[in-house]
CSV table of C-alpha atoms in Angstrom, one decimal:
chain,number,residue,atom,x,y,z
P,1,MET,CA,0.0,0.0,0.0
P,2,ALA,CA,1.1,3.5,-0.5
P,3,LEU,CA,3.0,5.6,2.0
P,4,HIS,CA,1.1,8.5,3.3
P,5,ASP,CA,2.9,11.7,4.7
P,6,THR,CA,1.4,13.2,7.9
P,7,GLN,CA,2.6,16.8,8.1
P,8,VAL,CA,3.3,18.6,11.4
P,9,ALA,CA,3.4,22.2,10.3
P,10,ALA,CA,5.7,23.6,13.1
P,11,THR,CA,7.2,21.6,16.2
P,12,PRO,CA,7.9,23.5,19.3
P,13,PRO,CA,11.5,24.4,20.2
P,14,GLY,CA,13.9,21.8,21.6
P,15,ILE,CA,12.5,18.5,22.8
P,16,ALA,CA,8.8,18.3,22.3
P,17,LEU,CA,6.1,15.5,21.9
P,18,VAL,CA,3.2,15.7,19.3
P,19,ASP,CA,0.3,13.5,19.3
P,20,VAL,CA,-0.3,12.3,15.8
P,21,THR,CA,-2.7,9.7,16.9
P,22,PRO,CA,-5.9,11.6,15.4
P,23,GLN,CA,-4.1,12.0,11.9
P,24,ILE,CA,-3.3,8.2,11.9
P,25,ARG,CA,-6.9,7.3,13.0
P,26,GLU,CA,-8.2,9.5,10.2
P,27,LEU,CA,-6.0,7.6,7.6
P,28,VAL,CA,-7.4,4.3,8.9
P,29,SER,CA,-11.0,5.5,8.6
P,30,GLN,CA,-10.4,6.8,5.2
P,31,SER,CA,-8.8,3.7,3.9
P,32,GLY,CA,-11.3,1.3,5.0
P,33,LEU,CA,-8.9,-1.1,6.6
P,34,VAL,CA,-10.6,-3.5,8.9
P,35,GLU,CA,-7.8,-6.0,9.8
P,36,GLY,CA,-4.1,-5.1,9.4
P,37,THR,CA,-1.2,-3.0,10.4
P,38,VAL,CA,-0.1,0.6,10.3
P,39,ASN,CA,3.5,1.3,10.0
P,40,VAL,CA,4.7,4.5,11.3
P,41,LEU,CA,8.1,6.0,10.3
P,42,SER,CA,9.8,9.1,11.6
P,43,ARG,CA,11.2,10.8,8.4
P,44,HIS,CA,13.9,12.6,10.0
P,45,THR,CA,17.2,11.8,11.8
P,46,THR,CA,16.5,14.1,14.6
P,47,THR,CA,12.8,12.9,15.4
P,48,ALA,CA,11.5,9.5,16.8
P,49,VAL,CA,8.2,7.8,17.2
P,50,THR,CA,6.8,6.2,20.3
P,51,ILE,CA,3.6,5.0,21.9
P,52,ASN,CA,3.0,6.4,25.4
P,53,GLU,CA,0.5,8.3,27.4
P,54,ASN,CA,-0.1,11.9,26.3
P,55,GLU,CA,-0.2,13.7,29.8
P,56,THR,CA,1.4,16.9,30.3
P,57,ARG,CA,3.4,16.4,33.4
P,58,LEU,CA,4.6,12.9,31.8
P,59,MET,CA,5.6,15.0,28.7
P,60,ASP,CA,7.7,17.5,31.1
P,61,ASP,CA,9.2,14.3,32.6
P,62,VAL,CA,10.2,12.9,29.3
P,63,ARG,CA,11.8,16.2,27.9
P,64,GLN,CA,13.7,16.4,31.2
P,65,PHE,CA,14.8,12.7,31.2
P,66,LEU,CA,16.0,13.0,27.6
P,67,SER,CA,18.0,16.3,28.4
P,68,LYS,CA,19.8,14.4,31.0
P,69,LEU,CA,20.4,11.3,28.8
P,70,ALA,CA,22.1,13.5,26.1
P,71,PRO,CA,22.7,17.0,27.3
P,72,ALA,CA,23.0,19.3,24.2
P,73,SER,CA,25.9,21.1,25.9
P,74,ALA,CA,28.1,17.9,25.9
P,75,PRO,CA,31.2,17.7,23.6
P,76,TYR,CA,30.1,15.6,20.7
P,77,LEU,CA,32.4,15.1,17.6
P,78,HIS,CA,29.4,15.6,15.1
P,79,ASN,CA,29.3,19.2,16.6
P,80,ASP,CA,32.8,20.0,15.2
P,81,LEU,CA,31.5,21.5,12.3
P,82,HIS,CA,34.8,22.8,11.0
P,83,LEU,CA,36.2,19.1,10.9
P,84,ARG,CA,33.5,17.6,8.6
P,85,PRO,CA,32.1,18.1,5.2
P,86,ALA,CA,29.2,20.4,6.0
P,87,PRO,CA,28.5,23.9,5.4
P,88,GLU,CA,29.3,25.6,8.9
P,89,ASP,CA,26.7,28.5,8.4
P,90,CYS,CA,23.4,26.1,8.0
P,91,GLU,CA,24.4,23.0,10.0
P,92,PRO,CA,23.0,23.0,13.6
P,93,GLN,CA,25.0,21.5,16.5
P,94,ASN,CA,22.7,18.7,17.2
P,95,ALA,CA,24.6,15.4,17.9
P,96,HIS,CA,22.4,15.0,21.0
P,97,SER,CA,19.4,14.9,18.7
P,98,HIS,CA,20.7,12.2,16.5
P,99,LEU,CA,21.9,10.1,19.4
P,100,LEU,CA,18.4,10.4,21.2
P,101,SER,CA,16.5,9.5,17.9
P,102,MET,CA,18.7,6.2,17.7
P,103,VAL,CA,17.9,5.3,21.3
P,104,LEU,CA,14.1,6.0,21.1
P,105,GLY,CA,13.6,4.5,17.4
P,106,ASN,CA,12.1,5.4,14.1
P,107,THR,CA,9.4,3.0,13.3
P,108,LEU,CA,6.4,1.4,14.9
P,109,ALA,CA,4.0,-1.3,13.9
P,110,ILE,CA,0.5,-0.8,15.2
P,111,PRO,CA,-2.2,-3.5,14.7
P,112,VAL,CA,-5.4,-2.5,13.4
P,113,SER,CA,-8.5,-4.8,14.4
P,114,GLY,CA,-12.2,-4.1,13.7
P,115,SER,CA,-11.1,-0.7,11.9
P,116,ARG,CA,-9.4,0.7,14.9
P,117,LEU,CA,-6.0,1.0,15.9
P,118,ALA,CA,-5.2,-1.6,18.7
P,119,LEU,CA,-3.9,0.9,21.2
P,120,GLY,CA,-4.6,0.8,25.0
P,121,THR,CA,-6.9,3.3,26.7
P,122,TRP,CA,-4.1,5.8,27.7
P,123,GLN,CA,-1.7,5.2,24.6
P,124,SER,CA,-1.1,7.8,22.0
P,125,VAL,CA,1.3,7.8,19.0
P,126,LEU,CA,3.9,10.4,19.5
P,127,LEU,CA,6.3,12.3,17.3
P,128,VAL,CA,9.3,13.0,19.5
P,129,GLU,CA,10.9,16.2,18.2
P,130,LEU,CA,14.4,16.4,19.5
P,131,ASP,CA,15.8,19.4,17.5
P,132,GLY,CA,12.9,21.9,17.1
P,133,PRO,CA,11.4,24.2,16.0
P,134,ARG,CA,10.9,22.6,12.4
P,135,PRO,CA,8.1,21.4,10.0
P,136,ARG,CA,8.1,17.7,10.2
P,137,THR,CA,6.7,14.6,8.4
P,138,VAL,CA,5.6,11.3,9.8
P,139,GLY,CA,5.3,8.5,7.2
P,140,VAL,CA,2.1,6.2,7.6
P,141,GLN,CA,1.8,2.9,5.7
P,142,LEU,CA,-1.3,0.8,6.1
P,143,THR,CA,-1.3,-2.8,5.3
P,144,GLY,CA,-4.0,-5.6,5.3
């Protein structure tokens, strides 16, 4: 089946979590998929996708935890822009964002049963922005 791009117009600055569940549910509804799988893909090297509870205080905890796990201020080789082939004037110092993306993961497979995402009561599909603000895209493919 085709890959659909779900657009997030502009993410908040720094680390942020954006609930993309409504857009994915709408794609499932429009497709007529009854039984199958939704594959979700982060289409950027400084974002990730995850499933968790979309609760304000938990989102604050996640941001704080990720900032401690890979602090933006730590010395990363990727941030030595003068030592690598990249235009220094447009390349951000964002090694921490790449590392967090690798740790969190870039893909999800969500079952669809009875034309509904098989998510738990408190579960949401979250795009994890690690280097915002930026416009972002989440790839969604429905199979079944």
